Amino acid sequence: MFWVHIQRNIAKLVRATDRKEIMNAVKPLYQSQNFESANSEFNNLKDTIGKKYSKVIKLLETNESLFSFYKYPMQIRRSIYTTYLVEGLNKLRKKNSFQTKNQLSVLYVIIF
């Protein structure tokens, strides 16, 4: 499960009135420069929202791959969007990366 899915699950666990605040509090976890600072931010998050939203903390603590992307260089981390090939393809499609049908056909041939 990558951050896109984690954020969606967190949003389901918090009140609508607190959602924006909580989502902003979670951002430093995946925007940190390294594992140590992300772990420090996680400890801060636990102190900040842990009592009110213990289910959010539990969700994050039980996710084994929460900080796994920190073992990759920064350039690669930014491109890690999801684990699903289809969602990655949809992301490319939404960005209008395929300027011609031929480019899309080449990608289709590579995948299949």
Tab-separated table of C-alpha atoms in Angstrom:
chain	number	residue	atom	x	y	z
A	1	MET	CA	0.000	0.000	0.000
A	2	PHE	CA	1.466	3.330	-1.005
A	3	TRP	CA	0.764	6.827	0.230
A	4	VAL	CA	-2.127	7.464	-2.122
A	5	HIS	CA	-4.016	4.608	-0.513
A	6	ILE	CA	-2.833	5.431	2.991
A	7	GLN	CA	-4.104	8.997	2.660
A	8	ARG	CA	-7.469	7.764	1.435
A	9	ASN	CA	-7.758	5.411	4.407
A	10	ILE	CA	-6.743	8.142	6.852
A	11	ALA	CA	-9.364	10.481	5.392
A	12	LYS	CA	-12.015	7.849	6.089
A	13	LEU	CA	-10.962	7.580	9.734
A	14	VAL	CA	-11.110	11.260	10.690
A	15	ARG	CA	-13.954	13.719	11.078
A	16	ALA	CA	-14.679	15.912	8.096
A	17	THR	CA	-13.985	19.013	10.183
A	18	ASP	CA	-10.503	17.719	11.086
A	19	ARG	CA	-9.627	16.172	7.736
A	20	LYS	CA	-7.634	19.058	6.274
A	21	GLU	CA	-5.640	19.533	9.466
A	22	ILE	CA	-4.864	15.820	9.792
A	23	MET	CA	-3.893	15.445	6.146
A	24	ASN	CA	-1.527	18.408	6.485
A	25	ALA	CA	-0.063	16.823	9.615
A	26	VAL	CA	0.579	13.581	7.711
A	27	LYS	CA	2.377	15.233	4.769
A	28	PRO	CA	5.780	15.485	6.491
A	29	LEU	CA	5.846	11.695	6.792
A	30	TYR	CA	6.210	11.220	3.048
A	31	GLN	CA	7.839	14.552	2.199
A	32	SER	CA	10.818	14.191	4.523
A	33	GLN	CA	14.336	14.041	3.136
A	34	ASN	CA	15.273	10.776	4.836
A	35	PHE	CA	14.027	7.953	7.029
A	36	GLU	CA	15.241	9.500	10.284
A	37	SER	CA	13.363	12.757	9.797
A	38	ALA	CA	10.244	10.865	8.652
A	39	ASN	CA	10.401	8.715	11.771
A	40	SER	CA	10.795	11.835	13.903
A	41	GLU	CA	7.759	13.374	12.199
A	42	PHE	CA	5.827	10.180	12.875
A	43	ASN	CA	6.637	10.427	16.581
A	44	ASN	CA	5.466	14.062	16.537
A	45	LEU	CA	2.258	12.996	14.808
A	46	LYS	CA	1.641	10.332	17.456
A	47	ASP	CA	2.058	12.944	20.185
A	48	THR	CA	-0.206	15.410	18.380
A	49	ILE	CA	-3.153	13.289	17.248
A	50	GLY	CA	-2.567	9.944	18.954
A	51	LYS	CA	-5.156	10.373	21.687
A	52	LYS	CA	-7.925	11.657	19.454
A	53	TYR	CA	-7.217	9.505	16.399
A	54	SER	CA	-5.644	6.329	17.689
A	55	LYS	CA	-7.003	4.390	14.695
A	56	VAL	CA	-4.960	6.571	12.338
A	57	ILE	CA	-1.813	5.884	14.343
A	58	LYS	CA	-2.594	2.172	14.414
A	59	LEU	CA	-3.104	2.187	10.636
A	60	LEU	CA	0.298	3.791	10.164
A	61	GLU	CA	2.070	1.582	12.705
A	62	THR	CA	0.759	-1.651	11.212
A	63	ASN	CA	1.813	-0.738	7.684
A	64	GLU	CA	5.121	-2.537	7.145
A	65	SER	CA	5.984	-0.632	3.978
A	66	LEU	CA	5.210	2.814	5.366
A	67	PHE	CA	8.727	4.193	4.944
A	68	SER	CA	10.099	1.640	2.490
A	69	PHE	CA	10.488	4.189	-0.294
A	70	TYR	CA	13.176	6.007	1.713
A	71	LYS	CA	15.689	3.344	0.686
A	72	TYR	CA	15.570	4.754	-2.863
A	73	PRO	CA	17.223	7.942	-4.131
A	74	MET	CA	15.153	11.131	-4.044
A	75	GLN	CA	14.718	11.185	-7.833
A	76	ILE	CA	13.082	7.755	-7.801
A	77	ARG	CA	10.962	8.451	-4.730
A	78	ARG	CA	9.116	11.197	-6.532
A	79	SER	CA	8.117	8.838	-9.301
A	80	ILE	CA	6.862	6.155	-6.918
A	81	TYR	CA	3.177	6.832	-7.056
A	82	THR	CA	1.542	3.482	-6.622
A	83	THR	CA	2.120	-0.233	-6.808
A	84	TYR	CA	-0.490	-0.807	-9.453
A	85	LEU	CA	0.552	-0.675	-13.081
A	86	VAL	CA	-2.914	0.386	-14.180
A	87	GLU	CA	-2.929	3.369	-11.834
A	88	GLY	CA	0.518	4.359	-13.072
A	89	LEU	CA	-0.719	4.177	-16.639
A	90	ASN	CA	-3.764	6.260	-15.729
A	91	LYS	CA	-1.487	8.858	-14.172
A	92	LEU	CA	0.454	9.099	-17.425
A	93	ARG	CA	-2.744	9.299	-19.425
A	94	LYS	CA	-4.097	12.095	-17.247
A	95	LYS	CA	-0.909	14.083	-17.773
A	96	ASN	CA	-1.421	13.816	-21.546
A	97	SER	CA	1.982	12.208	-21.943
A	98	PHE	CA	0.954	10.452	-25.130
A	99	GLN	CA	0.978	13.059	-27.833
A	100	THR	CA	0.302	10.559	-30.598
A	101	LYS	CA	-1.505	7.246	-30.822
A	102	ASN	CA	1.773	5.657	-31.891
A	103	GLN	CA	3.357	6.457	-28.510
A	104	LEU	CA	0.480	4.783	-26.713
A	105	SER	CA	0.727	1.766	-29.029
A	106	VAL	CA	4.425	1.359	-28.248
A	107	LEU	CA	3.708	1.374	-24.512
A	108	TYR	CA	0.903	-1.126	-24.998
A	109	VAL	CA	3.249	-3.471	-26.877
A	110	ILE	CA	5.917	-3.148	-24.164
A	111	ILE	CA	3.466	-3.978	-21.376
A	112	PHE	CA	1.818	-6.897	-23.125
